[in-house]
Short mmCIF file of C-alpha atoms in Angstrom, two decimals:
data_model
loop_
_atom_site.label_atom_id
_atom_site.label_comp_id
_atom_site.label_asym_id
_atom_site.label_seq_id
_atom_site.Cartn_x
_atom_site.Cartn_y
_atom_site.Cartn_z
CA MET A 1004 39.77 40.64 12.87
CA SER A 1005 37.49 43.57 12.41
CA PRO A 1006 35.12 43.61 9.24
CA SER A 1007 36.03 45.29 6.40
CA GLU A 1008 34.75 49.02 4.97
CA ARG A 1009 32.54 47.45 2.41
CA GLN A 1010 31.16 44.75 4.96
CA LEU A 1011 30.24 47.55 7.35
CA GLU A 1012 29.01 49.91 4.48
CA ARG A 1013 26.62 46.47 3.81
CA GLN A 1014 25.47 46.30 7.18
CA ARG A 1015 24.38 49.91 7.62
CA PHE A 1016 22.41 49.41 4.39
CA ARG A 1017 20.58 46.65 5.86
CA ARG A 1018 19.80 48.01 9.26
CA ARG A 1019 18.30 51.06 7.55
CA ARG A 1020 16.59 48.94 5.09
CA SER A 1021 14.88 46.85 8.17
CA LEU A 1022 14.04 50.16 9.96
CA ILE A 1023 12.12 51.35 6.77
CA ARG A 1024 10.05 48.19 6.28
CA GLY A 1025 9.26 47.89 9.76
CA ALA A 1026 7.88 51.24 9.67
CA VAL A 1027 6.15 50.84 6.67
CA ALA A 1028 4.14 47.54 8.32
CA ALA A 1029 3.65 49.91 11.44
CA VAL A 1030 1.77 52.27 9.37
CA SER A 1031 -0.04 50.20 6.94
CA THR A 1032 -1.17 47.85 10.04
CA VAL A 1033 -2.40 51.10 12.01
CA LEU A 1034 -3.97 52.37 8.88
CA ILE A 1035 -6.34 49.42 7.86
CA LEU A 1036 -7.31 48.20 11.83
CA GLY A 1037 -8.02 51.98 12.35
CA GLY A 1038 -9.84 52.21 9.44
CA LEU A 1039 -11.78 49.04 10.02
CA ALA A 1040 -12.62 50.20 13.30
CA VAL A 1041 -14.06 53.48 12.31
CA ILE A 1042 -16.26 51.93 9.32
CA VAL A 1043 -17.57 49.69 12.01
CA THR A 1044 -18.20 51.92 14.80
CA GLN A 1045 -19.60 54.67 12.61
CA SER A 1046 -22.15 52.55 10.95
CA PRO A 1047 -25.74 53.36 12.01
CA GLY A 1048 -26.32 49.94 13.48
CA TRP A 1049 -23.58 50.20 15.31
CA PRO A 1050 -24.88 51.30 18.81
CA ARG A 1051 -27.39 48.31 19.05
CA VAL A 1052 -24.78 45.53 17.68
CA HIS A 1053 -22.63 46.88 20.38
CA ARG A 1054 -25.10 46.64 22.99
CA THR A 1055 -26.63 43.08 21.84
CA PHE A 1056 -22.96 41.65 20.86
CA PHE A 1057 -20.64 42.99 22.96
CA ASP A 1058 -21.98 44.45 26.36
CA TRP A 1059 -19.13 44.07 29.01
CA ASN A 1060 -21.58 43.77 31.85
CA ASP A 1061 -23.90 41.11 30.01
CA ALA A 1062 -20.33 39.35 29.37
CA LYS A 1063 -19.39 39.55 32.98
CA ASP A 1064 -22.89 38.12 34.17
CA ALA A 1065 -22.40 35.26 31.64
CA PHE A 1066 -19.23 34.28 31.98
CA PRO A 1067 -18.90 31.77 35.44
CA SER A 1068 -21.80 29.77 33.59
CA ILE A 1069 -20.48 29.12 30.42
CA ALA A 1070 -17.32 28.37 31.87
CA SER A 1071 -18.46 25.32 34.14
CA ALA A 1072 -20.37 24.79 30.92
CA PHE A 1073 -17.32 24.72 28.95
CA VAL A 1074 -15.55 22.10 31.43
CA LEU A 1075 -18.00 19.40 29.49
CA ASN A 1076 -16.62 20.76 26.71
CA ILE A 1077 -13.33 20.04 27.55
CA ARG A 1078 -13.87 16.81 28.76
CA LEU A 1079 -15.58 15.60 25.64
CA PHE A 1080 -12.74 16.82 23.31
CA LEU A 1081 -9.57 15.03 25.65
CA VAL A 1082 -11.66 11.79 25.92
CA ILE A 1083 -12.51 11.87 22.24
CA GLU A 1084 -8.86 12.80 20.62
CA VAL A 1085 -7.19 10.29 22.61
CA LEU A 1086 -9.95 7.69 20.93
CA VAL A 1087 -9.76 9.69 17.78
CA LEU A 1088 -5.98 8.85 17.37
CA ILE A 1089 -6.37 5.05 18.46
CA VAL A 1090 -9.57 4.53 15.91
CA GLY A 1091 -7.19 6.67 13.21
CA ILE A 1092 -3.96 4.33 13.90
CA ILE A 1093 -6.14 1.24 13.99
CA VAL A 1094 -7.88 2.14 10.72
CA ALA A 1095 -4.47 3.34 9.12
CA ILE A 1096 -2.63 0.09 9.72
CA VAL A 1097 -5.24 -2.24 8.20
CA ARG A 1098 -5.84 -0.14 5.11
CA VAL A 1099 -1.77 -0.37 4.36
CA VAL A 1100 -1.00 -3.87 5.83
CA PRO A 1101 -0.28 -6.03 2.43
CA SER A 1102 -1.74 -9.40 4.18
CA PRO A 1103 -4.56 -10.58 2.18
CA ALA A 1104 -6.09 -12.36 5.15
CA LEU A 1105 -7.70 -9.24 6.25
CA ALA A 1106 -8.75 -8.23 3.16
CA PRO A 1107 -12.54 -8.46 5.00
CA ILE A 1108 -11.34 -5.91 7.51
CA LYS A 1109 -9.75 -3.72 4.84
CA LEU A 1110 -13.38 -3.49 2.97
CA LEU A 1111 -14.57 -2.93 6.34
CA ALA A 1112 -12.04 -0.24 7.33
CA ILE A 1113 -12.73 1.79 3.58
CA VAL A 1114 -16.42 1.30 3.76
CA TYR A 1115 -15.88 2.90 7.50
CA ALA A 1116 -13.70 6.09 6.17
CA ASP A 1117 -15.47 6.64 3.02
CA VAL A 1118 -19.10 6.59 5.04
CA PHE A 1119 -18.62 8.82 7.98
CA ARG A 1120 -16.29 11.27 6.05
CA GLY A 1121 -19.16 11.77 3.57
CA THR A 1122 -21.50 12.19 6.03
CA PRO A 1123 -22.08 15.25 7.55
CA THR A 1124 -20.80 15.24 11.16
CA LEU A 1125 -24.25 16.98 12.69
CA LEU A 1126 -26.11 14.12 11.08
CA VAL A 1127 -23.62 11.34 12.40
CA VAL A 1128 -24.17 12.98 15.82
CA LEU A 1129 -28.27 13.31 15.58
CA LEU A 1130 -27.80 9.47 14.15
CA VAL A 1131 -25.74 8.31 17.13
CA GLY A 1132 -27.47 10.52 19.82
CA PHE A 1133 -31.17 9.64 19.15
CA GLY A 1134 -30.66 6.32 16.74
CA VAL A 1135 -28.62 3.97 19.02
CA PRO A 1136 -30.72 4.40 22.36
CA ALA A 1137 -33.77 3.82 20.46
CA LEU A 1138 -32.65 0.51 19.12
CA GLU A 1139 -33.07 -0.47 22.99
CA LEU A 1140 -30.16 -2.73 22.98
CA GLN A 1141 -28.56 -4.43 25.75
CA GLY A 1142 -25.17 -3.04 26.36
CA THR A 1143 -25.41 0.60 24.66
CA PRO A 1144 -24.45 3.05 26.22
CA THR A 1145 -27.63 5.72 27.35
CA SER A 1146 -25.50 8.35 28.99
CA LEU A 1147 -25.62 11.42 26.49
CA PHE A 1148 -21.88 12.30 26.91
CA TRP A 1149 -20.47 8.85 25.70
CA LEU A 1150 -23.36 8.71 22.54
CA GLY A 1151 -21.66 12.36 22.02
CA VAL A 1152 -18.03 10.62 22.31
CA ILE A 1153 -18.94 8.05 20.38
CA ALA A 1154 -20.34 10.09 17.72
CA LEU A 1155 -17.63 12.51 17.16
CA THR A 1156 -15.08 9.60 17.32
CA LEU A 1157 -16.94 7.90 14.39
CA SER A 1158 -16.80 10.78 12.37
CA TYR A 1159 -13.47 12.19 13.30
CA GLY A 1160 -11.75 9.04 13.20
CA ALA A 1161 -12.36 8.33 9.82
CA TYR A 1162 -10.75 12.05 8.69
CA VAL A 1163 -7.74 11.18 10.93
CA ALA A 1164 -7.14 7.77 9.53
CA GLU A 1165 -7.14 9.10 5.88
CA VAL A 1166 -4.26 11.52 7.48
CA ILE A 1167 -2.36 8.90 9.01
CA ARG A 1168 -2.21 6.43 6.40
CA ALA A 1169 -0.86 9.57 4.03
CA GLY A 1170 1.73 9.81 6.41
CA ILE A 1171 2.65 6.13 6.49
CA LEU A 1172 2.72 5.76 3.04
CA SER A 1173 5.05 8.65 2.63
CA ILE A 1174 7.83 6.79 4.35
CA HIS A 1175 10.65 6.28 2.11
CA PRO A 1176 10.75 2.35 1.13
CA THR A 1177 14.19 1.84 1.84
CA GLN A 1178 13.17 2.68 5.59
CA TRP A 1179 10.78 -0.48 5.64
CA ALA A 1180 13.66 -2.54 4.06
CA SER A 1181 16.05 -1.12 6.26
CA GLY A 1182 13.71 -2.37 9.52
CA ARG A 1183 13.32 -5.82 7.64
CA ALA A 1184 16.87 -6.26 7.36
CA LEU A 1185 17.47 -6.03 10.56
CA GLY A 1186 15.50 -8.76 11.51
CA LEU A 1187 12.34 -6.67 12.73
CA THR A 1188 8.90 -8.23 11.89
CA TYR A 1189 6.14 -5.98 10.17
CA GLY A 1190 4.85 -5.43 12.81
CA GLN A 1191 7.70 -3.97 14.54
CA THR A 1192 8.84 -2.24 11.84
CA MET A 1193 5.50 -0.09 11.66
CA ARG A 1194 5.40 0.34 15.70
CA HIS A 1195 9.45 1.47 16.26
CA ILE A 1196 10.20 3.08 12.63
CA VAL A 1197 7.30 4.02 10.17
CA LEU A 1198 4.53 5.12 12.53
CA PRO A 1199 6.77 7.60 14.83
CA GLN A 1200 8.25 9.49 11.22
CA ALA A 1201 4.26 8.98 9.94
CA ILE A 1202 2.66 10.71 12.94
CA ARG A 1203 5.78 13.42 13.36
CA ARG A 1204 5.57 14.19 9.51
CA VAL A 1205 1.46 14.51 9.62
CA ALA A 1206 1.22 16.40 12.83
CA PRO A 1207 0.32 20.02 11.38
CA PRO A 1208 -2.92 18.32 9.57
CA LEU A 1209 -3.88 16.15 12.71
CA LEU A 1210 -3.68 19.39 14.80
CA ASN A 1211 -5.64 20.97 12.61
CA ASP A 1212 -8.62 18.25 12.62
CA PHE A 1213 -8.16 18.44 16.65
CA VAL A 1214 -9.09 22.07 16.58
CA SER A 1215 -11.82 21.08 13.94
CA LEU A 1216 -13.23 18.52 16.64
CA GLN A 1217 -13.22 21.00 19.81
CA LYS A 1218 -15.03 23.10 17.92
CA ASP A 1219 -17.28 20.64 16.95
CA THR A 1220 -17.93 19.19 20.62
CA ALA A 1221 -20.72 22.01 20.29
CA LEU A 1222 -22.76 20.01 17.99
CA LEU A 1223 -23.50 17.75 20.55
CA SER A 1224 -25.39 20.42 21.95
CA THR A 1225 -28.28 19.13 19.64
CA ILE A 1226 -28.55 15.59 21.41
CA GLY A 1227 -29.36 17.37 24.87
CA LEU A 1228 -25.71 18.24 26.21
CA VAL A 1229 -25.33 21.34 27.67
CA GLU A 1230 -22.49 22.79 26.59
CA ALA A 1231 -20.77 26.00 26.37
CA LEU A 1232 -22.76 26.86 23.23
CA ARG A 1233 -26.10 25.56 24.48
CA GLN A 1234 -25.32 27.57 27.72
CA ALA A 1235 -24.72 30.55 26.25
CA GLN A 1236 -28.35 29.87 23.85
CA VAL A 1237 -30.11 29.60 27.31
CA ILE A 1238 -29.18 32.70 28.66
CA SER A 1239 -29.18 34.54 25.12
CA GLY A 1240 -33.24 33.47 25.01
CA HIS A 1241 -33.43 34.21 28.31
CA TYR A 1242 -32.53 37.93 28.28
CA PHE A 1243 -32.59 38.38 24.18
CA ILE A 1244 -28.80 39.14 24.25
CA PHE A 1245 -26.21 37.65 22.45
CA THR A 1246 -23.05 38.85 24.23
CA PRO A 1247 -22.96 35.10 25.47
CA TYR A 1248 -22.15 33.77 21.86
CA VAL A 1249 -19.10 35.66 22.05
CA VAL A 1250 -18.15 34.67 25.24
CA ALA A 1251 -18.55 31.13 24.24
CA ALA A 1252 -16.40 32.12 20.94
CA LEU A 1253 -13.66 33.01 23.39
CA PHE A 1254 -13.75 29.90 25.24
CA PHE A 1255 -13.47 27.72 21.98
CA ILE A 1256 -10.58 30.04 20.76
CA ALA A 1257 -8.61 30.03 23.93
CA ALA A 1258 -8.98 26.10 23.89
CA THR A 1259 -7.48 25.66 20.59
CA ILE A 1260 -4.60 28.23 21.27
CA PRO A 1261 -2.76 25.31 23.86
CA LEU A 1262 -2.59 22.54 21.12
CA ALA A 1263 -0.91 25.05 18.77
CA ARG A 1264 1.60 25.70 20.86
CA LEU A 1265 1.94 22.41 22.01
CA THR A 1266 2.39 21.29 18.17
CA ASP A 1267 5.02 23.85 17.39
CA PHE A 1268 6.61 23.15 20.14
CA LEU A 1269 7.19 19.34 19.64
CA THR A 1270 7.60 20.01 15.85
CA VAL A 1271 10.76 22.31 16.52
CA ARG A 1272 11.94 19.90 19.15
CA SER A 1273 12.06 16.82 16.58
CA LEU A 1274 13.41 19.06 13.97
CA ARG A 1275 16.35 20.36 16.46
CA ARG A 1276 17.53 16.92 17.62
CA GLU A 1277 17.16 15.44 13.93
CA ASN A 1278 18.71 18.13 12.23
CA GLY A 1279 20.98 18.97 15.17
CA ILE A 1280 20.37 22.59 14.79
CA MET B 187 38.25 -26.05 0.79
CA ALA B 188 36.25 -23.43 3.16
CA GLU B 189 32.86 -24.20 3.48
CA THR B 190 29.81 -22.42 1.63
CA VAL B 191 27.58 -19.77 3.11
CA LEU B 192 25.17 -18.80 0.88
CA ARG B 193 24.47 -20.19 -2.69
CA ALA B 194 22.34 -19.03 -5.76
CA ASP B 195 20.43 -21.35 -7.76
CA ALA B 196 19.53 -20.72 -11.05
CA VAL B 197 18.20 -17.83 -9.46
CA ARG B 198 15.39 -16.22 -11.43
CA LYS B 199 13.49 -12.88 -11.50
CA SER B 200 11.15 -10.28 -13.29
CA PHE B 201 9.08 -7.45 -12.43
CA GLY B 202 6.47 -7.04 -14.73
CA ASP B 203 7.35 -8.02 -18.21
CA GLN B 204 11.58 -6.76 -17.25
CA GLU B 205 13.44 -10.00 -16.44
CA VAL B 206 15.85 -8.73 -14.45
CA LEU B 207 18.04 -11.68 -12.93
CA LYS B 208 18.30 -14.71 -15.94
CA GLY B 209 19.11 -17.54 -13.68
CA ILE B 210 22.04 -16.40 -11.48
CA ASP B 211 24.69 -19.30 -10.18
CA LEU B 212 26.86 -18.43 -7.23
CA GLU B 213 28.49 -19.59 -4.62
CA VAL B 214 30.19 -17.58 -1.57
CA THR B 215 32.67 -19.23 0.81
CA GLN B 216 33.18 -18.22 4.58
CA GLY B 217 35.20 -15.42 5.08
CA GLU B 218 35.37 -14.31 0.94
CA VAL B 219 34.99 -10.92 -0.02
CA ILE B 220 32.37 -10.85 -3.77
CA CYS B 221 32.52 -7.55 -5.62
CA LEU B 222 29.36 -7.72 -8.16
CA ILE B 223 30.13 -5.17 -11.15
CA GLY B 224 27.99 -4.24 -14.18
CA ALA B 225 26.19 -1.53 -15.64
CA SER B 226 23.08 0.28 -13.61
CA GLY B 227 20.19 -1.96 -14.23
CA SER B 228 22.30 -5.30 -14.68
CA GLY B 229 20.75 -6.70 -11.90
CA LYS B 230 23.13 -6.03 -8.97
CA SER B 231 20.88 -4.54 -6.61
CA THR B 232 18.02 -7.01 -7.27
CA LEU B 233 20.40 -10.18 -6.55
CA LEU B 234 21.27 -8.73 -3.25
CA ARG B 235 17.81 -7.98 -2.25
CA CYS B 236 16.92 -11.68 -3.38
CA LEU B 237 19.83 -13.37 -1.35
CA ASN B 238 18.30 -10.93 1.80
CA LEU B 239 14.70 -11.89 0.69
CA LEU B 240 13.65 -8.04 0.51
CA GLU B 241 12.35 -9.84 -2.95
CA GLN B 242 11.06 -12.75 -3.41
CA VAL B 243 12.64 -15.07 -6.24
CA ASP B 244 10.37 -16.26 -9.47
CA ASP B 245 12.53 -19.37 -9.80
CA GLY B 246 15.76 -21.08 -8.44
CA ASP B 247 16.68 -21.39 -4.70
CA ILE B 248 18.98 -19.59 -2.07
CA TRP B 249 20.79 -22.04 0.13
CA LEU B 250 21.84 -20.19 3.44
CA ASP B 251 24.39 -22.63 5.22
CA ASP B 252 22.31 -25.91 4.43
CA GLN B 253 18.87 -24.00 4.85
CA GLU B 254 16.76 -23.51 1.86
CA ILE B 255 15.66 -19.86 2.42
CA THR B 256 13.64 -19.90 -0.20
CA ASP B 257 11.42 -22.22 1.14
CA PRO B 258 8.23 -20.38 1.94
CA ARG B 259 7.85 -22.20 5.04
CA ILE B 260 10.70 -20.74 6.64
CA ASP B 261 11.08 -17.58 9.02
CA VAL B 262 12.22 -15.08 7.35
CA ASP B 263 12.78 -12.73 9.76
CA LYS B 264 15.29 -15.29 11.02
CA VAL B 265 17.01 -15.64 7.90
CA ARG B 266 17.42 -11.64 8.00
CA ARG B 267 19.20 -11.73 11.13
CA SER B 268 21.45 -13.32 9.77
CA VAL B 269 22.32 -12.04 6.43
CA GLY B 270 23.04 -7.89 6.83
CA ILE B 271 22.19 -5.63 4.22
CA VAL B 272 22.99 -1.86 3.88
CA PHE B 273 21.64 0.00 1.44
CA GLN B 274 22.74 3.38 -1.02
CA ALA B 275 21.03 5.60 1.39
CA TYR B 276 17.99 6.15 3.79
CA ASN B 277 19.31 3.63 5.97
CA LEU B 278 19.31 5.41 9.34
CA PHE B 279 16.15 5.80 11.17
CA PRO B 280 15.86 9.83 11.33
CA HIS B 281 13.71 9.34 14.37
CA LEU B 282 16.33 7.69 16.43
CA SER B 283 19.92 8.72 17.81
CA VAL B 284 22.75 6.94 16.48
CA LEU B 285 23.27 4.67 19.25
CA ASP B 286 19.37 3.53 19.42
CA ASN B 287 19.62 2.86 15.61
CA ILE B 288 22.55 0.38 16.75
CA VAL B 289 20.68 -1.11 19.41
CA LEU B 290 17.05 -1.18 18.00
CA GLY B 291 18.04 -4.61 16.11
CA PRO B 292 19.66 -6.55 18.64
CA VAL B 293 16.88 -5.61 21.59
CA LYS B 294 14.02 -6.09 19.27
CA ALA B 295 14.71 -8.70 16.59
CA LEU B 296 17.57 -10.97 18.51
CA GLY B 297 15.78 -10.19 22.13
CA HIS B 298 19.32 -9.05 23.69
CA LYS B 299 19.51 -6.91 27.13
CA ARG B 300 19.63 -3.09 26.03
CA ALA B 301 22.63 -2.76 28.59
CA ASP B 302 24.27 -5.31 26.47
CA ALA B 303 23.56 -3.74 23.22
CA HIS B 304 24.09 -0.85 24.35
CA ASP B 305 27.47 -1.26 25.34
CA GLN B 306 28.66 -3.81 22.03
CA ALA B 307 27.32 -0.55 20.21
CA VAL B 308 29.55 2.51 22.24
CA GLU B 309 32.63 -0.29 21.10
CA LEU B 310 31.43 -0.66 17.29
CA LEU B 311 31.09 3.41 17.19
CA ASP B 312 34.75 3.63 19.06
CA ARG B 313 36.41 1.14 16.50
CA ILE B 314 35.29 3.08 13.51
CA GLY B 315 35.65 6.88 15.31
CA LEU B 316 32.37 7.89 15.82
CA ALA B 317 32.15 7.64 19.53
CA ASP B 318 31.22 10.99 20.28
CA LYS B 319 28.30 10.99 17.84
CA ALA B 320 26.19 8.63 19.48
CA LYS B 321 23.80 10.86 20.91
CA ALA B 322 23.61 12.55 17.58
CA TYR B 323 20.74 12.35 15.10
CA PRO B 324 21.63 10.96 11.66
CA ASP B 325 20.67 14.03 9.91
CA ALA B 326 23.40 16.05 11.58
CA LEU B 327 26.03 13.08 10.37
CA SER B 328 27.69 13.66 6.85
CA GLY B 329 26.84 10.89 4.31
CA GLY B 330 29.82 9.12 5.00
CA GLN B 331 29.25 9.43 8.69
CA GLN B 332 26.32 7.99 8.15
CA GLN B 333 27.31 5.19 6.15
CA ARG B 334 29.55 3.93 8.21
CA VAL B 335 26.81 3.90 11.20
CA ALA B 336 24.61 1.84 8.80
CA LEU B 337 27.74 -0.76 8.24
CA VAL B 338 28.29 -0.81 12.30
CA ARG B 339 24.39 -1.26 12.82
CA ALA B 340 24.30 -4.05 10.50
CA MET B 341 27.49 -5.46 12.36
CA ALA B 342 25.29 -5.61 15.37
CA MET B 343 23.22 -7.78 14.40
CA GLN B 344 26.37 -10.46 14.02
CA PRO B 345 25.66 -11.83 10.58
CA LYS B 346 26.80 -14.52 8.92
CA VAL B 347 26.95 -12.62 5.41
CA LEU B 348 26.76 -9.35 4.76
CA LEU B 349 25.32 -7.58 1.78
CA LEU B 350 26.53 -3.81 0.52
CA ASP B 351 24.36 -2.12 -1.98
CA GLU B 352 26.56 0.43 -3.84
CA ILE B 353 26.92 1.69 -0.35
CA THR B 354 29.34 4.91 -1.50
CA SER B 355 27.50 5.96 -4.89
CA ALA B 356 25.15 8.48 -3.08
CA LEU B 357 28.58 10.23 -1.41
CA ASP B 358 31.14 12.50 -2.67
CA PRO B 359 34.72 11.08 -3.23
CA MET B 360 35.95 12.75 0.25
CA LEU B 361 33.78 10.73 2.13
CA VAL B 362 34.25 7.44 0.04
CA GLY B 363 37.67 6.46 1.14
CA ASP B 364 36.39 6.54 5.21
CA VAL B 365 33.70 4.07 4.71
CA LEU B 366 35.87 1.88 2.12
CA ASP B 367 38.24 1.95 5.49
CA VAL B 368 35.26 0.37 7.70
CA ILE B 369 34.92 -2.54 4.66
CA ARG B 370 38.61 -3.25 4.52
CA ALA B 371 38.19 -3.67 8.51
CA LEU B 372 35.47 -5.90 8.04
CA ARG B 373 37.31 -8.02 5.73
CA SER B 374 40.49 -8.30 7.91
CA GLU B 375 37.76 -9.10 10.88
CA GLY B 376 36.96 -12.37 8.24
CA MET B 377 33.47 -10.90 7.44
CA THR B 378 31.97 -12.63 4.65
CA ILE B 379 30.71 -9.72 2.29
CA VAL B 380 28.77 -9.64 -1.15
CA MET B 381 28.81 -5.70 -2.29
CA ALA B 382 27.79 -4.30 -5.80
CA THR B 383 29.89 -1.62 -6.26
CA HIS B 384 30.99 1.15 -8.83
CA GLU B 385 34.47 1.62 -7.49
CA MET B 386 36.67 -0.52 -9.66
CA SER B 387 39.95 0.15 -8.12
CA PHE B 388 38.56 -1.05 -4.44
CA ALA B 389 36.97 -4.06 -6.08
CA ARG B 390 40.50 -4.67 -7.45
CA GLU B 391 42.10 -4.33 -4.01
CA ILE B 392 39.65 -5.97 -1.56
CA ALA B 393 37.86 -8.60 -3.96
CA ASP B 394 38.46 -12.35 -3.59
CA ARG B 395 36.28 -12.76 -6.66
CA VAL B 396 34.88 -9.98 -9.18
CA VAL B 397 31.69 -11.20 -10.79
CA PHE B 398 30.41 -9.03 -13.94
CA LEU B 399 27.13 -9.03 -14.02
CA CYS B 400 25.48 -7.94 -17.55
CA GLU B 401 21.77 -8.22 -18.74
CA GLY B 402 20.80 -10.18 -15.73
CA GLN B 403 23.07 -12.78 -16.24
CA ILE B 404 26.71 -13.47 -14.82
CA GLU B 405 29.22 -13.02 -17.79
CA GLU B 406 32.26 -13.50 -16.18
CA ILE B 407 33.34 -14.68 -12.34
CA GLY B 408 37.06 -14.64 -11.24
CA THR B 409 39.89 -13.27 -9.20
CA PRO B 410 40.56 -9.37 -9.74
CA GLU B 411 43.64 -9.93 -11.34
CA GLN B 412 42.22 -11.75 -14.04
CA ILE B 413 39.26 -9.79 -14.61
CA PHE B 414 40.85 -6.26 -14.76
CA THR B 415 43.81 -7.40 -16.65
CA ALA B 416 42.93 -10.49 -18.73
CA PRO B 417 39.17 -10.24 -19.40
CA ARG B 418 37.56 -13.27 -21.17
CA SER B 419 34.56 -11.81 -22.24
CA PRO B 420 34.48 -9.02 -24.81
CA ARG B 421 31.54 -7.59 -22.89
CA THR B 422 33.39 -7.55 -19.92
CA ALA B 423 36.51 -5.90 -21.78
CA GLU B 424 34.66 -3.26 -22.94
CA PHE B 425 32.61 -2.42 -19.61
CA LEU B 426 35.47 -1.88 -18.19
CA THR B 427 37.18 -0.17 -20.69
CA ARG B 428 34.50 2.29 -20.60
CA TYR B 429 34.70 2.39 -16.97
CA LEU B 430 38.50 2.91 -16.25
CA GLY B 431 38.87 4.64 -19.53
#
């Protein structure tokens, strides 16, 4: 059946309207971005800024050494992300389990979350990085890599635990009741029913914390790990140019993009499956 | 005389200052269908949740066969495996397919082999005409289909008693019929059922006994014929006139 005259007229109008809207968006984007570019490049200090921050040859020279230093950042955040997730889930579960036997551990979990969320990450890094080896205790790690891993895991584990706890508490009580009514134990209900739903629900804020964590691996330069930022600093100090910082920044940006796309993909996939779209 | 499956003895339950159950005595015999009727807040849901041990009673005891299940020393999970319950809504696990929803209990709680549980689930789904939805996720189903799957999921645990807590209340009238058909089928297979419901005509049709709850007490208990045509208590009569118009 062919659409009615009225419907055809509506479609023509909608097409025309979206064309006009597209044109307005394009023109205003060009105007605003172009205007900004003009203001920046016409500023009196631009030639010097251009030379020190955005020099193509400096960037090319700095690229290989910063790239190989960034491998350390990647190793760091991959290890830390896994550990943070484990710590976060354990602490979150300890805080929601209604067992009175766990009271002392619960208290510990609360103190942990409060202390490490409240302390600046840089401070945690310095305390763990310099404080733990100074204890000279048997068995404490002395490798800077693992000290760095411990520091950031402690700090981010506290954030992630709170996010996951919020996710667990947001699951409808009937889901708990349904699981228990099937004769599943508390642990089985948590593991198979509540936690999978909770993690999915909090995936976006979780990703946010992970992006933040990836950037904060740069803080580990303060305890002597030569990662991308530190490497950029070295080159910058040597030649008195700032372009290496911009190169390092681009690496950090590039590293967060796959994570964002992965989360988008997972979210869309579970939406599609569960809603049958 | 058929054997008693489930028995409540002077069961009391309060939430804060609110006394929701004020001493309930009820005996459920093998193969019997009992309908709990009464206004919202009369204690129907709380009674069902107590029978499944989802709520702890404040006093009185509950017996399943010859075991006192209100004894704190018993294994609660084991009891729940033989007492199924379906709620008004949010029964199904949205992150699992229909099939996985049904298979989860038998595999994790009963320790059945996955393949066996799978075959049983397919067969049960086939019986309620939802075999083609096995791979679907709950949110892709209509409310009526979801409740039918929830019933099947409870049945997959092969419970001794099935408790139904207003399972059609959140459905639009067009979908209620399909769910009630499943309950009819369960009854004809000899399932013991205790259900809270607002579907008076269905209660009249399916129940062996109807229990009228009022303010946390059993006001009247009798055959559907007697309750609906010749209620003894004036409060029952009043409730029914308001409901049936």
